Structure formats: C-alpha cells, structure tokens
Coordinates of C-alpha atoms and ligand atoms in Angstrom, one line a residue:
M1 CA 95.0 119.0 -12.0
A2 CA 97.0 122.2 -12.6
K3 CA 99.7 122.9 -10.1
P4 CA 99.2 125.5 -8.1
V5 CA 101.6 128.9 -8.6
L6 CA 104.2 130.5 -6.9
L7 CA 104.2 133.8 -8.2
S8 CA 106.4 136.7 -8.0
V9 CA 106.6 140.1 -9.2
D10 CA 109.6 142.4 -9.7
D11 CA 110.2 145.8 -11.8
D12 CA 113.8 144.5 -12.2
S13 CA 113.8 142.1 -15.3
D14 CA 117.5 140.8 -13.6
V15 CA 116.1 140.6 -10.2
L16 CA 112.6 138.9 -11.5
R17 CA 114.5 136.2 -14.0
A18 CA 116.7 135.5 -10.7
I19 CA 114.2 135.3 -8.2
E20 CA 112.1 132.4 -11.1
R21 CA 114.9 130.4 -11.7
D22 CA 115.7 129.7 -8.1
L23 CA 111.7 129.2 -7.7
R24 CA 112.0 126.9 -10.4
S25 CA 115.0 124.9 -9.7
Q26 CA 113.4 123.9 -6.3
Y27 CA 110.1 124.0 -6.4
G28 CA 109.0 123.5 -10.5
A29 CA 108.1 120.0 -10.1
E30 CA 105.7 120.5 -7.4
Y31 CA 104.1 123.9 -8.2
R32 CA 104.1 126.2 -11.3
V33 CA 106.3 129.6 -11.0
M34 CA 104.7 132.5 -12.9
G35 CA 106.5 136.0 -12.6
S36 CA 105.5 139.5 -13.3
D37 CA 107.2 142.9 -13.9
S38 CA 104.9 144.9 -12.6
A39 CA 101.9 145.1 -9.8
E40 CA 99.2 145.7 -12.1
Q41 CA 99.4 143.2 -14.3
A42 CA 100.6 140.6 -11.6
L43 CA 96.7 141.2 -10.6
D44 CA 95.4 140.7 -13.8
I45 CA 96.8 137.2 -13.9
L46 CA 95.9 136.8 -10.1
K47 CA 92.2 137.5 -11.5
Q48 CA 92.2 135.3 -14.6
L49 CA 94.2 132.2 -12.2
K50 CA 90.8 132.6 -10.0
L51 CA 88.7 132.5 -13.3
R52 CA 90.6 129.2 -14.0
N53 CA 89.9 128.3 -10.3
D54 CA 93.7 128.0 -10.1
S55 CA 95.1 127.1 -6.1
V56 CA 98.1 130.1 -6.0
A57 CA 100.4 129.1 -2.7
L58 CA 103.0 132.4 -2.6
L59 CA 103.2 135.6 -3.6
L60 CA 106.2 137.2 -3.5
A61 CA 106.5 140.7 -4.0
D62 CA 109.6 143.3 -4.4
Q63 CA 108.6 146.3 -2.1
R64 CA 109.9 148.8 -4.4
M65 CA 108.0 149.2 -7.2
P66 CA 106.6 152.3 -9.3
Q67 CA 102.9 153.0 -8.8
M68 CA 102.5 150.3 -6.3
D69 CA 104.9 149.0 -3.7
G70 CA 105.3 145.3 -2.6
V71 CA 103.2 145.8 0.9
Q72 CA 100.3 147.6 -1.5
F73 CA 100.1 144.8 -4.3
L74 CA 99.8 142.1 -1.6
Q75 CA 97.1 143.6 -0.2
E76 CA 95.4 143.7 -3.0
A77 CA 96.3 140.4 -4.0
M78 CA 94.9 138.8 -0.9
R79 CA 91.2 140.0 -1.6
I80 CA 91.7 138.1 -4.8
Y81 CA 93.9 135.0 -2.7
P82 CA 93.3 135.3 1.1
D83 CA 95.2 132.0 1.7
A84 CA 98.6 132.2 -0.6
K85 CA 101.4 132.9 1.8
R86 CA 102.7 136.8 1.2
A87 CA 106.1 137.4 1.2
L88 CA 108.3 140.6 0.5
L89 CA 111.8 140.8 -1.3
T90 CA 113.3 144.1 0.3
A91 CA 116.6 145.9 0.3
Y92 CA 118.7 146.2 3.8
A93 CA 117.1 150.2 3.9
D94 CA 113.5 149.0 4.1
T95 CA 114.0 146.7 7.2
T96 CA 112.3 149.0 9.3
A97 CA 109.0 148.9 6.6
A98 CA 109.1 145.6 5.9
I99 CA 108.5 144.3 10.1
S100 CA 106.0 146.3 10.4
A101 CA 104.4 145.2 7.4
I102 CA 104.5 142.0 8.6
N103 CA 102.3 143.4 11.5
E104 CA 100.0 145.6 9.8
A105 CA 99.4 144.2 6.5
S106 CA 99.8 140.5 7.3
I107 CA 102.5 139.8 5.5
N108 CA 104.5 136.3 6.2
Y109 CA 107.8 137.0 5.7
F110 CA 110.5 139.2 4.3
F111 CA 113.7 138.4 2.2
L112 CA 116.8 140.4 2.2
K113 CA 118.5 140.9 -1.3
P114 CA 120.5 139.2 -2.2
W115 CA 119.7 135.9 -1.5
D116 CA 122.1 134.2 -2.3
P117 CA 122.5 131.0 -1.6
P118 CA 119.0 130.2 -1.8
S119 CA 120.0 126.8 0.5
E120 CA 120.3 129.0 3.2
R121 CA 118.9 131.9 2.8
L122 CA 115.5 131.2 0.6
Y123 CA 114.7 127.5 0.3
P124 CA 114.5 127.1 4.1
Q125 CA 112.2 129.5 4.8
L126 CA 110.2 129.4 1.9
D127 CA 109.8 125.1 2.4
D128 CA 108.1 126.3 6.1
L129 CA 105.7 129.0 4.3
L130 CA 104.8 126.1 1.5
D131 CA 104.5 123.4 4.0
D132 CA 102.4 125.8 6.0
W133 CA 99.8 126.3 3.0
K134 CA 100.0 122.9 1.7
A135 CA 98.4 121.9 5.3
S136 CA 95.2 123.8 4.9
Y137 CA 95.2 123.6 0.8
R138 CA 92.1 121.3 -0.6
P139 CA 92.7 121.1 -4.3
K140 CA 89.8 123.0 -6.2
F141 CA 87.3 121.0 -8.9
D142 CA 89.3 121.0 -11.5
G143 CA 86.1 121.2 -14.6
I144 CA 83.3 123.0 -15.9
R145 CA 82.0 125.7 -13.0
V146 CA 78.1 127.7 -13.8
L147 CA 77.1 130.4 -12.2
G148 CA 73.5 131.5 -12.3
T149 CA 70.7 131.7 -10.3
R150 CA 68.2 128.9 -9.3
W151 CA 65.2 130.7 -10.7
S152 CA 66.6 131.6 -13.9
A153 CA 65.2 129.2 -16.9
H154 CA 68.1 130.2 -19.0
S155 CA 70.1 128.6 -16.1
Y156 CA 68.1 125.4 -15.7
E157 CA 67.7 124.9 -18.7
L158 CA 71.8 125.1 -18.9
R159 CA 72.0 122.9 -16.5
D160 CA 69.9 119.8 -17.6
F161 CA 71.4 120.3 -20.4
L162 CA 74.7 119.4 -19.3
S163 CA 73.7 116.4 -16.2
R164 CA 71.5 114.7 -19.3
N165 CA 74.8 114.5 -21.7
Q166 CA 76.4 113.6 -18.4
V167 CA 79.2 116.3 -18.4
P168 CA 80.5 117.2 -15.1
Y169 CA 80.0 120.7 -13.4
H170 CA 80.2 122.5 -10.5
W171 CA 77.0 124.6 -9.9
I172 CA 77.2 128.1 -8.2
D173 CA 73.8 129.6 -7.0
V174 CA 74.9 133.5 -7.0
E175 CA 72.3 134.5 -4.9
L176 CA 72.4 131.3 -2.4
S177 CA 75.8 131.6 -2.2
A178 CA 76.0 135.7 -2.4
N179 CA 77.6 135.6 1.1
D180 CA 80.3 133.2 0.3
P181 CA 83.6 134.7 0.4
E182 CA 84.8 132.4 -2.2
T183 CA 81.8 133.3 -4.5
K184 CA 82.3 137.2 -4.0
R185 CA 86.0 136.6 -4.6
L186 CA 84.7 134.9 -8.2
L187 CA 82.4 137.8 -9.4
D188 CA 85.0 140.0 -8.3
A189 CA 87.4 138.7 -10.7
L190 CA 84.5 138.9 -13.7
G191 CA 84.0 142.6 -12.8
P192 CA 80.5 143.6 -15.0
E193 CA 80.5 140.1 -17.1
A194 CA 79.1 138.5 -13.6
S195 CA 75.8 140.4 -14.7
N196 CA 75.5 138.2 -17.6
L197 CA 74.1 134.7 -16.2
P198 CA 74.6 132.2 -16.6
V199 CA 78.3 132.3 -17.2
V200 CA 80.4 129.2 -17.7
L201 CA 84.2 129.2 -16.9
F202 CA 86.1 126.4 -18.2
P203 CA 89.2 125.1 -16.6
D204 CA 91.3 126.7 -19.7
G205 CA 90.7 129.9 -18.6
T206 CA 87.7 130.6 -21.3
K207 CA 84.5 131.9 -20.0
L208 CA 80.9 131.9 -21.9
L209 CA 78.6 134.5 -21.1
E210 CA 74.9 134.5 -21.2
S211 CA 75.7 130.4 -22.1
L212 CA 73.5 128.6 -24.4
P213 CA 73.7 124.5 -24.4
A214 CA 74.8 124.4 -28.3
Q215 CA 77.8 126.6 -27.5
V216 CA 78.3 124.6 -24.4
A217 CA 77.9 121.8 -25.9
Q218 CA 80.6 122.8 -29.0
K219 CA 83.3 123.8 -26.1
V220 CA 82.9 120.6 -24.5
G221 CA 83.9 118.7 -27.4
L222 CA 80.2 117.3 -28.1
K223 CA 79.8 116.2 -31.7
T224 CA 77.3 118.2 -33.8
R225 CA 78.7 117.9 -37.2
A226 CA 78.6 114.6 -39.5
Q227 CA 81.8 113.0 -40.2
T228 CA 80.5 112.0 -43.6
N229 CA 77.5 112.5 -45.8
F230 CA 76.2 109.1 -46.3
Y231 CA 75.4 106.5 -44.1
Q232 CA 73.2 103.0 -44.3
L233 CA 71.6 103.8 -41.5
A234 CA 70.6 107.4 -39.5
I235 CA 68.7 106.8 -36.4
V236 CA 66.4 109.9 -35.8
G237 CA 66.2 110.2 -31.7
G238 CA 68.7 108.5 -29.1
G239 CA 66.3 107.1 -26.8
P240 CA 66.6 103.2 -25.3
A241 CA 64.8 102.6 -28.8
G242 CA 67.6 104.4 -31.0
L243 CA 70.5 103.1 -29.0
A244 CA 69.4 99.5 -29.4
A245 CA 68.9 99.9 -33.1
A246 CA 72.4 101.5 -33.1
V247 CA 73.9 99.0 -31.4
Y248 CA 72.7 96.4 -33.1
G249 CA 73.3 98.3 -36.2
A250 CA 76.8 99.3 -35.5
S251 CA 77.5 95.7 -34.3
E252 CA 76.0 94.3 -37.5
G253 CA 78.4 96.1 -40.0
L254 CA 76.5 98.6 -40.8
S255 CA 77.8 102.3 -41.5
T256 CA 75.2 103.9 -38.5
V257 CA 75.2 107.9 -37.7
M258 CA 72.4 108.5 -34.5
I259 CA 71.3 112.4 -34.3
E260 CA 69.7 113.1 -30.8
R261 CA 68.3 116.6 -30.2
E262 CA 68.8 117.0 -26.4
A263 CA 70.8 113.9 -24.7
P264 CA 71.3 110.3 -25.3
G265 CA 68.8 108.7 -23.0
G266 CA 65.4 109.9 -24.4
Q267 CA 62.7 109.9 -21.5
A268 CA 64.3 106.8 -20.1
G269 CA 67.3 109.2 -18.9
M270 CA 65.2 111.0 -16.9
S271 CA 63.9 108.5 -14.9
S272 CA 65.2 108.5 -11.1
R273 CA 65.0 104.4 -10.8
I274 CA 63.6 102.2 -13.8
E275 CA 62.7 98.9 -11.9
N276 CA 61.0 96.5 -14.2
Y277 CA 63.8 96.3 -17.0
L278 CA 65.3 92.8 -17.0
G279 CA 68.4 91.8 -15.5
F280 CA 68.5 94.9 -13.3
P281 CA 66.9 93.5 -10.0
I282 CA 67.5 96.7 -7.6
G283 CA 67.0 99.0 -10.6
L284 CA 69.3 100.9 -12.3
S285 CA 68.4 105.1 -12.8
G286 CA 68.1 106.4 -16.6
A287 CA 70.9 108.4 -16.7
D288 CA 73.2 105.1 -15.9
L289 CA 71.2 103.2 -18.5
A290 CA 72.3 106.0 -21.0
R291 CA 75.5 106.4 -20.5
R292 CA 76.5 102.4 -20.9
A293 CA 74.6 102.1 -23.7
V294 CA 75.7 105.4 -25.4
V295 CA 79.4 104.0 -24.6
Q296 CA 77.9 100.5 -26.2
A297 CA 77.0 102.3 -29.4
Q298 CA 80.5 104.1 -29.9
R299 CA 82.4 100.9 -29.1
F300 CA 80.9 99.3 -32.1
G301 CA 81.2 102.6 -33.9
V302 CA 78.0 104.5 -33.9
E303 CA 78.3 108.0 -34.9
I304 CA 76.3 109.9 -32.3
L305 CA 75.6 113.8 -33.2
S306 CA 74.1 115.6 -30.0
P307 CA 72.4 117.9 -29.2
Q308 CA 71.6 118.0 -33.1
E309 CA 67.8 118.5 -34.4
V310 CA 66.4 117.0 -37.5
V311 CA 63.6 119.1 -38.9
G312 CA 63.2 118.0 -42.7
I313 CA 63.2 114.7 -44.8
R314 CA 62.9 114.5 -48.3
T315 CA 63.8 111.3 -50.8
E316 CA 65.8 111.4 -53.7
G317 CA 65.6 107.5 -55.4
S318 CA 66.9 104.7 -53.0
Y319 CA 68.3 107.8 -51.0
R320 CA 66.3 109.2 -47.9
I321 CA 67.9 112.6 -47.1
L322 CA 67.7 114.4 -43.6
K323 CA 67.5 118.3 -43.1
L324 CA 69.4 118.5 -40.1
A325 CA 68.6 122.5 -37.7
D326 CA 72.5 123.9 -38.8
G327 CA 71.3 123.4 -42.3
S328 CA 73.4 120.8 -43.3
E329 CA 72.1 117.0 -44.7
I330 CA 72.6 113.8 -44.7
S331 CA 71.6 110.7 -46.9
C332 CA 71.0 107.4 -45.8
H333 CA 69.2 104.3 -47.1
A334 CA 67.7 102.8 -44.2
L335 CA 66.4 105.0 -41.8
M336 CA 64.9 104.6 -38.4
I337 CA 62.4 106.9 -36.3
S338 CA 62.7 106.6 -32.6
T339 CA 61.8 110.7 -32.1
G340 CA 59.5 109.1 -28.9
V341 CA 57.4 111.5 -27.4
Q342 CA 57.3 115.1 -25.3
W343 CA 55.4 116.3 -22.4
R344 CA 52.2 117.0 -23.1
R345 CA 51.5 120.9 -22.2
L346 CA 49.6 121.7 -18.7
D347 CA 47.1 124.6 -20.0
A348 CA 47.2 126.9 -17.4
P349 CA 47.5 130.7 -16.9
G350 CA 51.0 131.6 -15.5
I351 CA 52.5 128.5 -16.9
D352 CA 54.6 129.1 -19.7
R353 CA 55.7 132.2 -18.2
L354 CA 57.3 130.4 -14.6
Q355 CA 58.7 127.6 -16.5
G356 CA 62.1 126.9 -15.6
A357 CA 61.4 128.9 -12.3
G358 CA 59.6 126.9 -10.1
V359 CA 57.5 125.1 -12.8
Y360 CA 59.5 122.3 -14.5
Y361 CA 58.3 119.3 -17.3
G362 CA 59.5 116.3 -16.3
G363 CA 61.5 114.9 -13.5
G364 CA 64.1 117.6 -13.0
A365 CA 66.9 116.0 -12.2
T366 CA 69.1 118.3 -11.2
E367 CA 66.2 120.3 -9.1
A368 CA 66.1 117.4 -6.7
L369 CA 68.8 118.7 -5.1
S370 CA 67.7 121.8 -4.7
C371 CA 64.7 121.3 -3.6
K372 CA 66.1 120.6 0.0
G373 CA 63.8 120.8 3.0
E374 CA 60.8 122.4 0.8
M375 CA 57.2 121.4 -0.1
V376 CA 56.9 120.2 -3.8
Y377 CA 54.0 119.3 -6.0
V378 CA 54.3 116.3 -9.0
V379 CA 51.4 116.9 -11.1
G380 CA 49.9 113.9 -12.5
G381 CA 49.6 110.1 -11.8
A382 CA 51.4 108.0 -13.9
N383 CA 54.0 105.6 -13.4
S384 CA 56.3 109.2 -14.3
A385 CA 55.0 111.0 -12.0
G386 CA 55.5 108.2 -9.3
Q387 CA 58.9 108.0 -9.6
A388 CA 59.6 111.3 -9.7
A389 CA 57.4 111.6 -5.8
M390 CA 59.7 109.2 -4.8
N391 CA 63.3 110.4 -5.9
F392 CA 62.1 114.0 -4.6
A393 CA 60.9 112.8 -1.4
K394 CA 64.4 112.0 -0.4
Y395 CA 65.6 115.7 -0.3
A396 CA 62.1 117.4 0.1
D397 CA 61.0 118.2 3.0
R398 CA 56.8 117.5 1.7
V399 CA 56.3 115.9 -2.0
C400 CA 52.0 116.2 -2.7
I401 CA 51.4 114.7 -5.6
L402 CA 48.1 116.1 -7.7
V403 CA 45.8 113.6 -9.4
R404 CA 42.3 114.4 -11.3
G405 CA 40.8 111.2 -10.6
D406 CA 39.7 109.9 -6.6
S407 CA 42.6 107.2 -6.5
L408 CA 46.1 106.4 -8.4
S409 CA 45.2 102.6 -9.1
S410 CA 44.2 103.2 -12.8
T411 CA 46.8 105.1 -13.6
M412 CA 50.2 103.8 -11.5
S413 CA 52.0 100.4 -11.6
K414 CA 51.1 98.7 -7.7
Y415 CA 54.9 98.5 -6.8
L416 CA 55.0 102.4 -7.3
I417 CA 51.7 103.1 -5.1
D418 CA 53.3 100.5 -2.3
Q419 CA 56.6 102.7 -2.2
I420 CA 54.5 106.1 -1.9
K421 CA 51.9 104.4 0.9
Q422 CA 55.1 103.5 2.9
T423 CA 57.0 107.0 2.3
R424 CA 56.4 109.1 5.0
N425 CA 56.8 112.8 3.5
I426 CA 54.4 111.5 0.4
E427 CA 50.7 112.9 0.2
L428 CA 48.4 112.4 -2.1
W429 CA 45.6 115.6 -3.4
T430 CA 42.9 113.8 -5.6
H431 CA 40.2 115.2 -7.6
A432 CA 42.9 118.4 -7.8
S433 CA 44.1 120.0 -10.7
V434 CA 45.9 123.1 -11.5
A435 CA 43.9 126.4 -12.1
E436 CA 46.5 129.0 -12.4
V437 CA 50.2 129.6 -11.0
H438 CA 51.5 132.6 -9.2
G439 CA 54.5 134.4 -9.0
V440 CA 56.2 137.2 -10.3
S441 CA 59.5 135.9 -11.6
R442 CA 59.6 132.4 -10.0
L443 CA 56.9 130.3 -8.7
E444 CA 55.4 131.5 -5.6
E445 CA 51.7 130.1 -5.1
I446 CA 49.2 127.3 -6.8
S447 CA 45.2 127.7 -7.5
V448 CA 44.2 124.2 -7.5
H449 CA 40.9 123.3 -8.4
C450 CA 39.3 120.6 -6.3
S451 CA 36.6 119.0 -8.5
D452 CA 34.8 117.5 -5.5
T453 CA 33.9 120.5 -3.9
N454 CA 34.2 122.7 -7.3
K455 CA 36.3 125.2 -5.0
I456 CA 39.5 127.0 -5.4
E457 CA 42.2 126.6 -2.8
R458 CA 45.3 128.5 -3.1
V459 CA 48.5 127.2 -1.5
A460 CA 52.3 128.4 -1.4
A461 CA 54.5 126.4 -3.4
A462 CA 58.3 126.7 -4.5
S463 CA 58.5 124.1 -7.1
M464 CA 55.7 122.0 -9.4
F465 CA 57.0 119.1 -11.6
I466 CA 54.3 118.4 -14.4
F467 CA 53.9 114.8 -15.9
I468 CA 50.8 114.6 -17.5
G469 CA 51.3 112.4 -20.6
A470 CA 52.9 113.4 -23.8
L471 CA 52.4 113.7 -27.4
P472 CA 54.5 112.8 -30.2
Q473 CA 56.3 115.5 -32.2
T474 CA 56.3 114.1 -35.8
D475 CA 55.6 117.6 -37.9
W476 CA 59.2 117.7 -39.1
L477 CA 57.8 114.5 -41.8
G478 CA 55.6 116.9 -43.1
N479 CA 53.2 114.7 -45.7
M480 CA 55.9 112.2 -46.4
V481 CA 55.2 109.3 -43.6
E482 CA 52.0 108.4 -42.1
R483 CA 50.5 108.8 -38.9
D484 CA 47.5 109.1 -36.9
E485 CA 45.6 111.5 -35.8
H486 CA 47.7 112.5 -32.4
G487 CA 50.6 112.0 -35.1
F488 CA 52.0 108.7 -34.0
I489 CA 53.8 106.7 -37.4
L490 CA 51.7 104.1 -38.7
T491 CA 53.9 101.0 -39.5
G492 CA 53.6 97.6 -41.1
P493 CA 50.0 95.9 -40.8
D494 CA 48.8 99.3 -39.3
L495 CA 49.1 100.8 -42.9
F496 CA 46.5 98.6 -44.6
R497 CA 43.2 100.3 -45.4
E498 CA 40.2 97.9 -46.9
G499 CA 43.4 95.4 -47.2
N500 CA 45.1 97.1 -49.3
R501 CA 48.6 98.6 -49.2
P502 CA 49.2 101.9 -48.4
K503 CA 48.7 104.6 -51.2
G504 CA 51.9 105.0 -53.6
W505 CA 53.5 101.8 -52.5
S506 CA 55.5 100.5 -55.2
L507 CA 57.3 96.9 -54.2
D508 CA 55.7 93.9 -54.4
R509 CA 55.8 93.1 -51.3
D510 CA 54.4 94.1 -47.7
P511 CA 55.7 97.0 -45.6
F512 CA 57.6 94.9 -43.1
L513 CA 56.6 95.0 -39.2
L514 CA 57.9 97.9 -38.1
E515 CA 58.6 99.6 -41.8
T516 CA 56.4 102.8 -42.5
N517 CA 54.6 103.6 -45.8
I518 CA 58.2 104.8 -47.3
P519 CA 60.1 101.5 -48.0
G520 CA 63.4 101.8 -45.9
I521 CA 61.9 104.0 -43.5
F522 CA 60.9 102.5 -40.3
A523 CA 59.7 103.6 -36.6
V524 CA 59.8 102.0 -33.3
G525 CA 59.3 102.8 -29.8
D526 CA 57.0 105.5 -28.3
V527 CA 56.5 107.2 -32.1
R528 CA 55.3 104.5 -33.3
H529 CA 51.5 104.0 -33.6
G530 CA 50.2 101.2 -31.1
S531 CA 53.7 100.6 -28.9
V532 CA 53.8 99.5 -25.8
K533 CA 55.1 103.0 -23.3
R534 CA 58.1 101.3 -21.8
V535 CA 61.7 101.2 -22.2
A536 CA 62.3 97.2 -22.6
S537 CA 59.7 97.4 -25.5
G538 CA 61.4 100.5 -27.2
V539 CA 64.8 98.3 -26.8
G540 CA 63.0 95.7 -28.4
E541 CA 61.9 97.1 -31.3
G542 CA 65.0 98.7 -31.8
S543 CA 67.1 95.9 -31.8
V544 CA 64.2 94.2 -34.4
A545 CA 64.0 96.1 -36.7
V546 CA 67.6 96.1 -37.9
Q547 CA 67.0 92.7 -39.2
F548 CA 64.6 94.4 -41.1
I549 CA 66.5 96.7 -42.3
H550 CA 69.0 94.2 -43.2
Q551 CA 66.4 92.5 -45.9
Y552 CA 65.5 96.1 -47.1
L553 CA 69.5 96.9 -48.3
S554 CA 69.9 93.6 -49.5
K555 CA 67.6 95.0 -52.9
V556 CA 68.4 98.6 -52.7
Ligands
FAD601 C1 60.3 110.2 -16.0 C2 60.0 108.6 -16.6 C3 60.1 107.6 -16.4 C4 60.3 106.6 -17.1 N1 59.8 105.4 -16.0 C5 59.9 103.8 -17.2 C6 59.9 103.0 -15.9 O1 60.2 102.4 -15.1 N2 60.2 101.8 -17.1 C7 59.8 102.0 -18.2 O2 59.8 100.1 -18.6 N3 59.6 102.7 -18.9 C8 59.5 103.9 -18.2 N4 59.6 105.0 -18.9 C9 58.8 105.4 -20.1 C10 59.9 105.1 -21.0 O3 61.2 105.8 -20.7 C11 59.9 105.8 -22.6 O4 58.8 104.3 -23.0 C12 60.9 105.1 -23.5 O5 61.9 106.1 -23.5 C13 61.0 105.1 -25.0 O6 61.7 105.4 -25.8 P1 62.0 106.0 -27.2 O7 63.3 106.0 -27.5 O8 60.9 105.3 -28.2 O9 61.5 107.5 -26.9 P2 62.4 108.6 -26.1 O10 62.6 107.8 -25.0 O11 60.8 109.4 -26.0 O12 63.3 109.3 -27.0 C14 63.1 109.6 -28.6 C15 64.4 110.7 -28.2 O13 64.5 111.5 -29.7 C16 64.5 112.8 -29.3 N5 64.0 114.0 -30.3 C17 62.8 114.1 -31.1 N6 62.8 114.4 -32.1 C18 63.8 114.7 -32.6 C19 64.7 115.0 -33.9 N7 63.6 116.0 -34.4 N8 65.7 115.2 -34.0 C20 66.4 114.5 -33.0 N9 66.2 114.1 -31.9 C21 64.9 114.2 -31.5 C22 64.0 113.0 -27.7 O14 65.4 114.5 -27.5 C23 64.6 112.2 -27.6 O15 66.0 111.9 -26.6 C24 59.4 106.4 -18.2 C25 59.2 107.9 -18.8 C26 59.6 109.3 -18.3 C27 59.6 110.2 -19.2

C-alpha cells in the first residue's frame, strides 16, 4: 500500500524545496512528500492520485501565488480530497487574510514564513493535524478498481473474467453509487473518460477505457504466450480433466503446456459448491478447487496460457501443431483435448439482445451478490441449476426454478432436491418454459409458456440464469479428429466400425482407451463421447491418459 501523501505548493522554488526538505526529514518514513510550484499542476497531481486510489493527508499551500492563491487552491483541492488537512503558508502581512480563511474556507491551520526552527514552529502543529487525520483514516483498497454498470454486458463479461481468474478487484457500479460522494469525486477526476465504461483503474495509476478481458489479462500479467514452441505434452482446455492431466504429466517429467480459453477450472469453476468430490466432506467451491489445482500444476512446472484459445490443428509427421487465436503456433508430440462442453443457447426472442444485461448463461457467481432482495429465475432442472438456486437463495428475496417437466426427480440428485425443499425462498414452477424475454436495455419481464394450461404468463424479472444442458465446441478440429453426431470426440473402442480400426490408422496396435483416431491425440472429460459428466470422472480420465501418453511417447 502506497504511503499517504503530504503535498506542498509554492511558486517560489527555494521555499518549496525548504518545506519539502523539512517535511521529508520529519515525516518521510510514514508519508510520501510531494511538491508542486503551481496550483494548477498541484490539482492535476491530486486528480492522478485520486485515480490511483492514493490517500492524501495534508495540503500545504502558499497564500500568495499567481493565477490561483492558496485559499482558492485549498478550496478546489477540498473537492477532490475533502478529508485531507489543509494549511496555508503566509507572510506576516497576510495574517488577517489567513485568519479569515480559517473561518470561511475551512482551512485547518496557517504557518508563518519563515518557520524556523521547524521543531517549534512547524512540527508540533503538523503532528496535531496528522494525528487528527490518522484517527479517521481507513487504508484504501490497494488493487484493481472496475467502474461500470450492472446491466452492461461488457461490464459483466469483465467482472466474470476477473473473478474466474481469481484476480481481486473492487467493483464500483457508477449508477448504483451515483450519489456516493467518493464515486462522484472519482468520476470528476476521470473527466470525459468516465463515459468510456467499463473503466479499469490500476494501482500504478494507469487505466484502461472500454476495457476488454484480454487487455486486462495482459496488464495483470496473465500469461498468454508460450515460452517455447515445442512441448512433449500440450493440453487444450483447463477444466478438471485438463488440470489433472497437467499435474500428472508435469509431475512425471513431461514438458507440459496447458492452453485455456477463459479461466482455469472450466465448468467446475462456476460451481458454487461441489459436494460429491472425494475428500471434501462438506464440499468445496469450484473456484477453490480451480485455485488449488492451478497452484499444484504450477508447482510442477506446467506452463499455463490463459486466456488463450486454440483455433486450429494440423499434423506434420510426429508433430501435432496447434494454432492459437493470436496467430502463434505451438507444436507437441502428445496432445490432450479436454475442452469440455459449453452452455446450450436458449432459443427465445430477446435472449441474445439481453445477454449480460439480466440474462446469463451459467452460474453468474459475480451476479449472486447483486441480486440481494430481488426475485431471481433459474431455468433448468439439472444439478447445475439446483446448485445455482441454492447459491442465489442466500442473497435473493425469492428464487424460482423453471422446469419443463412435472418435477425435478428425473434430472437432479436427491441431495439437492432435499436441500431445495428445505429452503424457504426457493419455489419450483413446473411445466414451464421461457417463450420470450422483454426489456429495453435490461431484462424487465419474462413470458413463460405453461404447458399444462397452454397459456403464456408474463412476469416481472430482473435476472434470469440459464442452465439447460451443454454441447461440445469441437469445430476447430476440422475433419481430422472423429466425432459423434453431437460433436463429442470418439476414443478407444468407440472408434471401431464392424471390428475394424479407424480409417487411416497406421500403427500395428489398437488406439489406446482415451486415444482418438490420430495417434498421440487423446481426449478426456466431458468432451469425450460417452464420458460421465462429473468432476471426479474428468480428473480420473485426465490422470489415466497420462499413462497412455508415456507409452505413446516411448515409441515416437
Ligand atoms: C454450474 C455447474 C455445477 C456443477 N457441479 C458439479 C458437481 O457438483 N459435481 C460434479 O461432479 N460435477 C459438477 N458439474 C459438472 C463438472 O463441472 C464437469 O463435468 C467438469 O467440469 C468437466 O470437466 P472437463 O475438464 O472435461 O471440462 P470443462 O470443465 O468444461 O472445461 C473445459 C475447458 O476448456 C476450455 N476450452 C474450450 N474450448 C477451448 C479452446 N478451443 N481453446 C482453449 N480452451 C478451450 C473451456 O474454456 C473450459 O475451461 C457441474 C457443472 C456446472 C456447469
């Protein structure tokens, strides 16, 4: 955390140097001493400090300055830093003006020039002022601040990205806190740039306007480019399956890179509480699981590129070559595909337009807190929807789960159904499907088709979270890797047609259990045809596949 600032302003450079020297020798250990030879420049400095979220403890200004005198400067400065102590430096002739400034312009003190010896004529009075300031001083948040609005899709995307990548940040909703004086001061310091939301302010004083996740990723040091262009093992997708493969591969000595499009943790990272993962009797959040796995993988030397997307693939002899979204390439001998599944889109008028502005796919962990006191709709009847409903119920006034069927029993685990039944503010709306969503710039209402009555009911809604199943996105594999009709990747025995090995297979062995129709390319987790869609099974497959990779690499 940066030290609080003592700022002095004097157009006479000798006096400025002298006051800075005296302040520094007495207070330098605890405060940062800054100086300026003009009031205008000092105001600019204060605006920059405000954007960096730095604290200012004292403003000390000479009364006689051209363009703007000391009292005027202190009054302007008060708009930016109202809590800073304000003092004037005056000549004897200006004493009367200084006394009236104390009353009229809320100046805390005035010092007569020269102030020698400072031990008698400067420090005791400043000690008093600074003690007083410290009594109400609360250290400021020393990290990234994000300014935006709740109903902006861009702000949502950015916040979701930061939380899923476990980057701490302070969120300032400029609409909700429009009457908050500190927010007003911050927006004033930003000036016209305040309209380029979302704005990200970094502790080093830099800022990004209309910020995109990739820009912020670069700025906070998330790694998106590989250190070298060849690895023994490359893993595409950093969910539980990919992370497990990374930990096992690297711990067994393979040079390993893992490329993840959004944030390590995958779907599991969005889970508010995973209760069925072995070894965690009271459950753990997906974010916690992801954080632990990332640390473990990094400890074994896995290089994690995130956010970075793989967009293409080709082979050259024994090399499998990945094309990344930034145009760069990575080659490897063994390739693991663990790209999981992505949410299925809900096909109803208005959904795409209001996505991120009240309509969300998935858990929307960042949104849960914002739903305090509101009515929240959750669409879907599987475990993911149940977990989300339980999480929202902690904050929202009421949560309504919309399901097409007549109950949850065929789609949701019994432990979750029991928890939902016991939760006072969760209700279930059966035979219900979303027919349309309404709202100008944010979700306002939902039209629900009730299949039992064949009627449409229109209800008010601020947020709707959709969990209606998921499909793999494997188009980037082109025609190379065999998939089923839904895009899930075929491996091992599933590749055989009428007892024959896959077309083009040239080795004198069968494909390994988790190997695709291309030797050395493996698929694990949810993206694999026939996989059990669970964290533990993904982790199991990711770890087991590494054994086959060793066997494969021994012959390359
Ligand atoms: C909300 C929710 C709650 C859940 N709760 C539970 C639970 O309690 N217990 C349980 O056992 N299971 C649960 N599941 C299911 C479980 O999370 C999944 O089965 C598991 O995450 C699958 O792991 P995976 O590694 O195969 O794929 P995913 O977790 O889907 O990870 C795949 C990763 O690949 C990345 N990716 C995709 N394409 C590319 C590309 N081209 N380039 C780079 N990266 C790419 C994605 O961004 C993603 O991070 C839950 C799922 C959800 C959504």
